[in-house]
Short mmCIF file of C-alpha atoms and ligand atoms in Angstrom, two decimals:
data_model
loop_
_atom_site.label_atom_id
_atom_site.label_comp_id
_atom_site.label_asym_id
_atom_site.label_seq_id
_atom_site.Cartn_x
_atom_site.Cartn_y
_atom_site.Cartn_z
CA UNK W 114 16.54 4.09 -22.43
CA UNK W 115 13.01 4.04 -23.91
CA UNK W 116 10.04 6.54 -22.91
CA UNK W 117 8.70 3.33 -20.62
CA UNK W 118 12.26 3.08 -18.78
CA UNK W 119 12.91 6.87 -18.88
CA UNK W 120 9.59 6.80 -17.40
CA UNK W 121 10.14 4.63 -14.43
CA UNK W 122 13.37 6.10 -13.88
CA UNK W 123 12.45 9.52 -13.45
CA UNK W 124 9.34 8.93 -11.05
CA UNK W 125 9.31 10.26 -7.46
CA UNK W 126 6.78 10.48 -4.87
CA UNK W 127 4.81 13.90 -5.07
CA UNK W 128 3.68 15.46 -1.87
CA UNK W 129 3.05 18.82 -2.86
CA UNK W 130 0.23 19.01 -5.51
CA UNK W 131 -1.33 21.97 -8.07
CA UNK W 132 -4.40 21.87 -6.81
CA UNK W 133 -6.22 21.64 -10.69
CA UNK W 134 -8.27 18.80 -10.55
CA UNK W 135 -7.42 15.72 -13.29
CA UNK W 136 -9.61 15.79 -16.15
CA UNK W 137 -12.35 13.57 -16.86
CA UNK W 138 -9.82 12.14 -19.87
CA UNK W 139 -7.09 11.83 -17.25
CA UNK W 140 -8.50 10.06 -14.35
CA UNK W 141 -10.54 7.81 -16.94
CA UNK W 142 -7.20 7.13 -18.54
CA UNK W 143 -5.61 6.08 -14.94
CA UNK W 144 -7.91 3.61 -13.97
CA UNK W 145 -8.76 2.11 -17.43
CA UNK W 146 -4.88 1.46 -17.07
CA UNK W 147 -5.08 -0.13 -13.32
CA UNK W 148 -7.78 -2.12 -14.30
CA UNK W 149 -5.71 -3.62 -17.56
CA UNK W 150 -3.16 -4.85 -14.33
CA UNK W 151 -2.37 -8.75 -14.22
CA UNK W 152 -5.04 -10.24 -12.21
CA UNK W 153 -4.95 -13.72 -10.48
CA UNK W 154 -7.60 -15.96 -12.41
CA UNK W 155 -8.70 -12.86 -14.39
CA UNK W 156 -10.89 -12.45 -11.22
CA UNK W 157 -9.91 -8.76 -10.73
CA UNK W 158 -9.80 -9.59 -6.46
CA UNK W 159 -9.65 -5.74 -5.99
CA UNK W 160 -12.42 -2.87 -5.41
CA UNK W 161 -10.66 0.84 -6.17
CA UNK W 162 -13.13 3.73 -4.50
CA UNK W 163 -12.38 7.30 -5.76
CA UNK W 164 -12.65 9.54 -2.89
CA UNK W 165 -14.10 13.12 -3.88
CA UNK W 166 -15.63 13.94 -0.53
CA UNK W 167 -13.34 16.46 0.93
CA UNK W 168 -15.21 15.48 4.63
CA UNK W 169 -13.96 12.42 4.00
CA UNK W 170 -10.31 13.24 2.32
CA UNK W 171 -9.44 15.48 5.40
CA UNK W 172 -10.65 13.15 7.73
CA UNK W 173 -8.15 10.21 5.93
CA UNK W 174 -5.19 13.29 6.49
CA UNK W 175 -5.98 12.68 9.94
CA UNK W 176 -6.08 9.17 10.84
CA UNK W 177 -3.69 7.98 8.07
CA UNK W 178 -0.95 9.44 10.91
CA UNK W 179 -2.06 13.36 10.57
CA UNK W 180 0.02 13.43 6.55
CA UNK W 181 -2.20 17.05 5.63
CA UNK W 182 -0.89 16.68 1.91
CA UNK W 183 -3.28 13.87 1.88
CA UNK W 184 -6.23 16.60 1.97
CA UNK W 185 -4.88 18.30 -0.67
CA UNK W 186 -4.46 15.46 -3.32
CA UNK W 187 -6.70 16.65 -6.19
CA UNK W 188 -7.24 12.52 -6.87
CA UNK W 189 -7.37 10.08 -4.14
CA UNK W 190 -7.93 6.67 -4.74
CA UNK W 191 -7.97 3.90 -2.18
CA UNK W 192 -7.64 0.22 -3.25
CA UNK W 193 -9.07 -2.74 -1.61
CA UNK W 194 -8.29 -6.20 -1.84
CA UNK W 195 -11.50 -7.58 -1.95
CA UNK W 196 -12.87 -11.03 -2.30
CA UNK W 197 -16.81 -9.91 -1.20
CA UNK W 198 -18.01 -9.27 -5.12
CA UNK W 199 -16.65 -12.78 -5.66
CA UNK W 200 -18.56 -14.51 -2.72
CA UNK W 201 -21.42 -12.97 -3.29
CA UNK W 202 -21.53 -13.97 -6.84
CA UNK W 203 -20.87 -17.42 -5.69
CA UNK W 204 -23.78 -16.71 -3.04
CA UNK W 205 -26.15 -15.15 -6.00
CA UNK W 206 -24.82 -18.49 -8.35
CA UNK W 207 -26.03 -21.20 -5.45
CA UNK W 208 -22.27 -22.57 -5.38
CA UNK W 209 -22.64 -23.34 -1.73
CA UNK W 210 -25.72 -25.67 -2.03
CA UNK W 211 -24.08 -27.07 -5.13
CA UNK W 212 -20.98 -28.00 -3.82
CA UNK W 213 -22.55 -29.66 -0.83
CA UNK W 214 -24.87 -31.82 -3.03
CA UNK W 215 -21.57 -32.92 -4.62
CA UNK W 216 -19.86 -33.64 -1.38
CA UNK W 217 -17.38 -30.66 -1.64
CA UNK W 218 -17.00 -28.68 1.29
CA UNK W 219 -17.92 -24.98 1.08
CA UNK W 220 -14.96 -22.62 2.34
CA UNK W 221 -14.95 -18.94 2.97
CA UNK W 222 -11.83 -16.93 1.85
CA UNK W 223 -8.72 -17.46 4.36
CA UNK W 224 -5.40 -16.12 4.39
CA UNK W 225 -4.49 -17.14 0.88
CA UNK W 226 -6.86 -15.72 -0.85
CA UNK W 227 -6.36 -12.29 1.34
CA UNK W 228 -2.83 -12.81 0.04
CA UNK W 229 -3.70 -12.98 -3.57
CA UNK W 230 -6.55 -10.18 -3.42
CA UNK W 231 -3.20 -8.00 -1.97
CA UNK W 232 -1.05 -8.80 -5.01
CA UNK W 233 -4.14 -7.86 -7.11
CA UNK W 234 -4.78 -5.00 -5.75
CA UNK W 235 -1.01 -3.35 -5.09
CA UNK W 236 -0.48 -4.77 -9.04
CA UNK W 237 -3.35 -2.76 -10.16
CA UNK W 238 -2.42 0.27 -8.19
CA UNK W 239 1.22 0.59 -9.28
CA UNK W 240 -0.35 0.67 -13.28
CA UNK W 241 -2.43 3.14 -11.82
CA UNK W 242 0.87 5.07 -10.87
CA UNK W 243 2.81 4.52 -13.79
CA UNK W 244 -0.43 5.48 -16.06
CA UNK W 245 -0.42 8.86 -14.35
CA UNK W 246 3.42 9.39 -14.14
CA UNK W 247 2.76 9.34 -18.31
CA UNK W 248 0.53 11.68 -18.19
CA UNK W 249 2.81 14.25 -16.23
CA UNK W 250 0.55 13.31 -12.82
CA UNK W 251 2.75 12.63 -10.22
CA UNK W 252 1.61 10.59 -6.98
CA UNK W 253 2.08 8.69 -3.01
CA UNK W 254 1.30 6.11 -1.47
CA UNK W 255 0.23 6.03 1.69
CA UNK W 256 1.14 3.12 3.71
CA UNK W 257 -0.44 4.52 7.01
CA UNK W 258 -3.85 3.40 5.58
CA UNK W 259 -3.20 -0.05 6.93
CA UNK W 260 -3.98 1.69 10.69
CA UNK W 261 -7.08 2.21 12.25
CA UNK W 262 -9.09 0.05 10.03
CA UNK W 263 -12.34 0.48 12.26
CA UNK W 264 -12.50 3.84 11.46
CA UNK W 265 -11.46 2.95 7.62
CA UNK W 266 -14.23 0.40 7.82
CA UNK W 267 -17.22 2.88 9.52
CA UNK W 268 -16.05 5.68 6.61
CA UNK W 269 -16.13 3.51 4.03
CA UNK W 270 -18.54 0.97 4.48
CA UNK W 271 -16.47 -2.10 4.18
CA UNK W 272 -17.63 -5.24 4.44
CA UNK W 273 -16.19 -8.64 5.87
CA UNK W 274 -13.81 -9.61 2.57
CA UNK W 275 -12.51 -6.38 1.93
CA UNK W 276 -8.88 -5.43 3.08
CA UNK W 277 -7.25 -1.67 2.78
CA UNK W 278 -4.43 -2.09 0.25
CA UNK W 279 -3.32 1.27 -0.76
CA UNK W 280 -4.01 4.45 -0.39
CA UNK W 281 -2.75 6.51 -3.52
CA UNK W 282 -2.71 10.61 -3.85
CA UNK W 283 -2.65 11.84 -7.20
CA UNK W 284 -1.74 15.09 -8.76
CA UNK W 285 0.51 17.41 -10.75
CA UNK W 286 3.83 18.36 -8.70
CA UNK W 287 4.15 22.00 -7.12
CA UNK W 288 7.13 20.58 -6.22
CA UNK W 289 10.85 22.47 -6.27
CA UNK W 290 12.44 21.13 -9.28
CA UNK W 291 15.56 19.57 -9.62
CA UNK W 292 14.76 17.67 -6.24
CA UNK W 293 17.08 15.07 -5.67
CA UNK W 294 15.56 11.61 -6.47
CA UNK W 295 15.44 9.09 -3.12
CA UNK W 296 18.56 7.30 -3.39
CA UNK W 297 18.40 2.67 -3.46
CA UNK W 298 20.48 0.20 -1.97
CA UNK W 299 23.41 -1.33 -4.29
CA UNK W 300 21.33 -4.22 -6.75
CA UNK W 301 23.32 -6.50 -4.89
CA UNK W 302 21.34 -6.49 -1.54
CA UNK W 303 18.20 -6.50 -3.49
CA UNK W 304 18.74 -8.92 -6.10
CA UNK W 305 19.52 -12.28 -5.20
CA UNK W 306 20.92 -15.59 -7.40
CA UNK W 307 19.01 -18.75 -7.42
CA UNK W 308 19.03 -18.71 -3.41
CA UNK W 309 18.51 -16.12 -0.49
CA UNK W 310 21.70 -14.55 0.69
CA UNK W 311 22.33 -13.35 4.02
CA UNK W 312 24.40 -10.59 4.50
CA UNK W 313 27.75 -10.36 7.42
CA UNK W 314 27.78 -7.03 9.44
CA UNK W 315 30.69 -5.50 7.43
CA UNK W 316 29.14 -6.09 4.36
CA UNK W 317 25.68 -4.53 5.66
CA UNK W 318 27.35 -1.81 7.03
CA UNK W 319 28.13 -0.46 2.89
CA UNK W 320 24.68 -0.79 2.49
CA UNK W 321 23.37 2.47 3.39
CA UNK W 322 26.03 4.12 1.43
CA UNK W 323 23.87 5.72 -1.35
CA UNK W 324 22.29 7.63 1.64
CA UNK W 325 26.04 9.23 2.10
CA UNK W 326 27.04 7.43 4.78
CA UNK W 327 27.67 3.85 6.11
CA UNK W 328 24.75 1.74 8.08
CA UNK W 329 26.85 1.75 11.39
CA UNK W 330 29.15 4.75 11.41
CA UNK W 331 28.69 6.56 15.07
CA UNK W 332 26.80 10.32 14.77
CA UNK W 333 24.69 12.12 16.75
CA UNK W 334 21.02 11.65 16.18
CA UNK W 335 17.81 13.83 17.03
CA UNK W 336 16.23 10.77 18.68
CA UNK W 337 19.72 9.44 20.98
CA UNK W 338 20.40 7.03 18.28
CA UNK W 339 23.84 6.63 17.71
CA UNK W 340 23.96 5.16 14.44
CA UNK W 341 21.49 5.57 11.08
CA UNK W 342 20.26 1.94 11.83
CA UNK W 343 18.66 2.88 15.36
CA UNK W 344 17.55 6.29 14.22
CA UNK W 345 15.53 4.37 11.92
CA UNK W 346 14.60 1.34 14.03
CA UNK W 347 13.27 4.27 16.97
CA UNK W 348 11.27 6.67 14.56
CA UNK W 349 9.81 4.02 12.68
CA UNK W 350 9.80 0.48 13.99
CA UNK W 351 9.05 0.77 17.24
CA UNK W 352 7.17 4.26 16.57
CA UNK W 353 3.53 4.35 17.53
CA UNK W 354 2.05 4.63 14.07
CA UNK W 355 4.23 0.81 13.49
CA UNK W 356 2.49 -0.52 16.28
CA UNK W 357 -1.31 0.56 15.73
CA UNK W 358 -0.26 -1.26 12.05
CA UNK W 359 0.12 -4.76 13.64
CA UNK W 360 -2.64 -4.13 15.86
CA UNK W 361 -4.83 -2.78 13.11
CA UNK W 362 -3.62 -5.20 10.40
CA UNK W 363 -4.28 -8.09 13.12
CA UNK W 364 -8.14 -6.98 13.97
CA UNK W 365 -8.43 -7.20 9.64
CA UNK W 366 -6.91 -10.69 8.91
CA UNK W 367 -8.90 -12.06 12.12
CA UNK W 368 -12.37 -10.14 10.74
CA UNK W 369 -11.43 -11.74 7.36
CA UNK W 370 -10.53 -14.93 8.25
CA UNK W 371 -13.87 -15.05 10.70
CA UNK W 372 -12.15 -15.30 13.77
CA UNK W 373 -13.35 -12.63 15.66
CA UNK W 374 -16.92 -11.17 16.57
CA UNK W 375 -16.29 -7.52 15.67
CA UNK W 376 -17.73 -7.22 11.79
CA UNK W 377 -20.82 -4.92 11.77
CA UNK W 378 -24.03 -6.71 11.97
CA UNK W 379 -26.13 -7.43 8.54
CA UNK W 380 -22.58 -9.02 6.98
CA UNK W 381 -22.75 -12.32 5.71
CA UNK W 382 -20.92 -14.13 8.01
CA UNK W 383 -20.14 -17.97 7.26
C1 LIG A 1035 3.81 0.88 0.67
C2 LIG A 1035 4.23 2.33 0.69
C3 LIG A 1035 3.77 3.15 1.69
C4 LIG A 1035 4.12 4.51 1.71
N1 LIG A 1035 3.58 5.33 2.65
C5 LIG A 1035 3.87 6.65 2.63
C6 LIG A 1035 3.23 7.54 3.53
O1 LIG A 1035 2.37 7.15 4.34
N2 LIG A 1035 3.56 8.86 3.45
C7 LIG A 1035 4.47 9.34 2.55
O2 LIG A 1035 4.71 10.55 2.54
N3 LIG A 1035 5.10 8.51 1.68
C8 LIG A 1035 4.80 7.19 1.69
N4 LIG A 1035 5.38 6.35 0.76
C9 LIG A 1035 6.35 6.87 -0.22
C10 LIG A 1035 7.77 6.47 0.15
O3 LIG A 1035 8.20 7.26 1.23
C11 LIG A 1035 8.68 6.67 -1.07
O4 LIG A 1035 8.26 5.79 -2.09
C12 LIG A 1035 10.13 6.39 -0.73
O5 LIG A 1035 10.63 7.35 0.18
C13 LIG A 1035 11.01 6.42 -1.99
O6 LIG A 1035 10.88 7.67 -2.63
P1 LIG A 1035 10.42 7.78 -4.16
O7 LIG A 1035 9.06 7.14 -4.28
O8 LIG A 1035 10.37 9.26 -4.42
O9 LIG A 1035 11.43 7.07 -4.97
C14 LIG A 1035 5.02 5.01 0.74
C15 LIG A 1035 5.47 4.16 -0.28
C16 LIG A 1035 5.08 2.85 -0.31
C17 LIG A 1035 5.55 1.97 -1.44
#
């Protein structure tokens, strides 16, 4: 394998950090790397906002579903899809007035181009975790930033075309060593010929093998599951932190897409 591949294959989520901050050099070397990402259009449809205030890191430990390593990170940085700096440079540039004089319809940014500022954003943040993983800095993400975006919103200051991507915690591991790497399904769930394949029960049932046992042998679970599958379908899909997601991710697509009255007044609605 090369250094890139050895690399990716050796990364693992760090939880547990050093708490020596990154160096000037190291967190300028991170994001000149995220920002390098593939970007739809070259239009860079992402904001990244390094959080230093520890007010406002352990408050995120909190409402990102009480994760305390989050307070700890030594370099936090939370990425936004974000299609504001692009309307209000088309705002600043006249293109409204423009287009109507040549009978175009205006538009303000919709689902598909929340979609695209996503990919631009997650794109950007994985360089930003590879970058570091090369530098010896390990890192997580933290999904849970998706929740309780009114609180992400009042904290941050976000405006109307700004979505919560990632959240990403940086830092050296003060990990154990020799942990075991998080195991992966068998490439052949994951990677698929020319069409989508679904798979029969038997054949799902192998697929949790690399966790050491099959998806729907019988054991005895903490939560009254009987089976991995429903252990995992209790304490995470139907688990209270998956449902204030939907609600939370629901209350963001409807503020972006203008369909509800709840942005903050002083944003330029359309
Ligand atoms: C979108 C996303 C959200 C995640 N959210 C969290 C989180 O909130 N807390 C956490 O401890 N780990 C989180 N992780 C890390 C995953 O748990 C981790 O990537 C997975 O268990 C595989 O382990 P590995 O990264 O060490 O290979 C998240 C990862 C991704 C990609």
């Amino acid at each position: 394998m090369n250094p890139t591949l050895e690399l990716i294959h050796a990364r693992r989520s760090t939880r547990v950090y050093d708490p020596t901050p990154l160096t000037i050099a190291e967190k300028d070397a991170i994001l000149s790397a995220a920002m390098r990402a593939p970007t739809a259009g070259a239009m860079m449809l992402y904001t990244i906002i390094e959080v230093n205030d520890q007010a406002l890191k352990d408050r995120l430990a909190v409402i990102c579903d009480n994760q305390p390593f989050i307070a700890k990170s030594p370099y936090l940085l939370f990425f936004l899809a974000d299609y504001q700096r692009w309307m209000d440079l088309y705002a600043a540039a006249g293109c409204e007035t423009r287009a109507l004089e040549l009978g175009v319809d205006p538009r303000t940014p919709q689902e598909g181009d929340l979609i695209l500022a996503l990919m631009d954003a997650l794109i950007a943040a994985q360089t930003a975790v590879l970058a570091a993983e090369s530098l010896g800095i390990g890192s997580c993400y933290i999904g849970d930033i998706i929740e309780n975006w009114e609180l992400h919103r009042e904290l941050f200051g976000l405006p109307q075309y700004t979505f919560p991507a990632a959240l990403l915690c940086f830092g050296r591991s003060a990990e154990k060593p020799n942990r075991k790497q998080v195991a992966r399904f068998e490439r052949e769930f994951i990677v698929h010929t020319d069409h989508y394949r679904r798979f029969p029960p038997e054949k799902l049932n192998e697929m949790h093998l690399p966790f050491g046992r099959e998806s729907l042998a019988e054991g005895e679970f903490s939560n009254q599951a009987h089976n991995v599958v429903q252990y995992n379908y209790l304490r995470k899909f139907t688990a209270d932190f998956s449902l204030e997601m939907t609600r939370s991710a629901r209350a963001m697509i409807a503020s972006w897409c203008g369909q509800d009255n709840i942005a903050p007044p002083g944003l330029n609605r359309h």
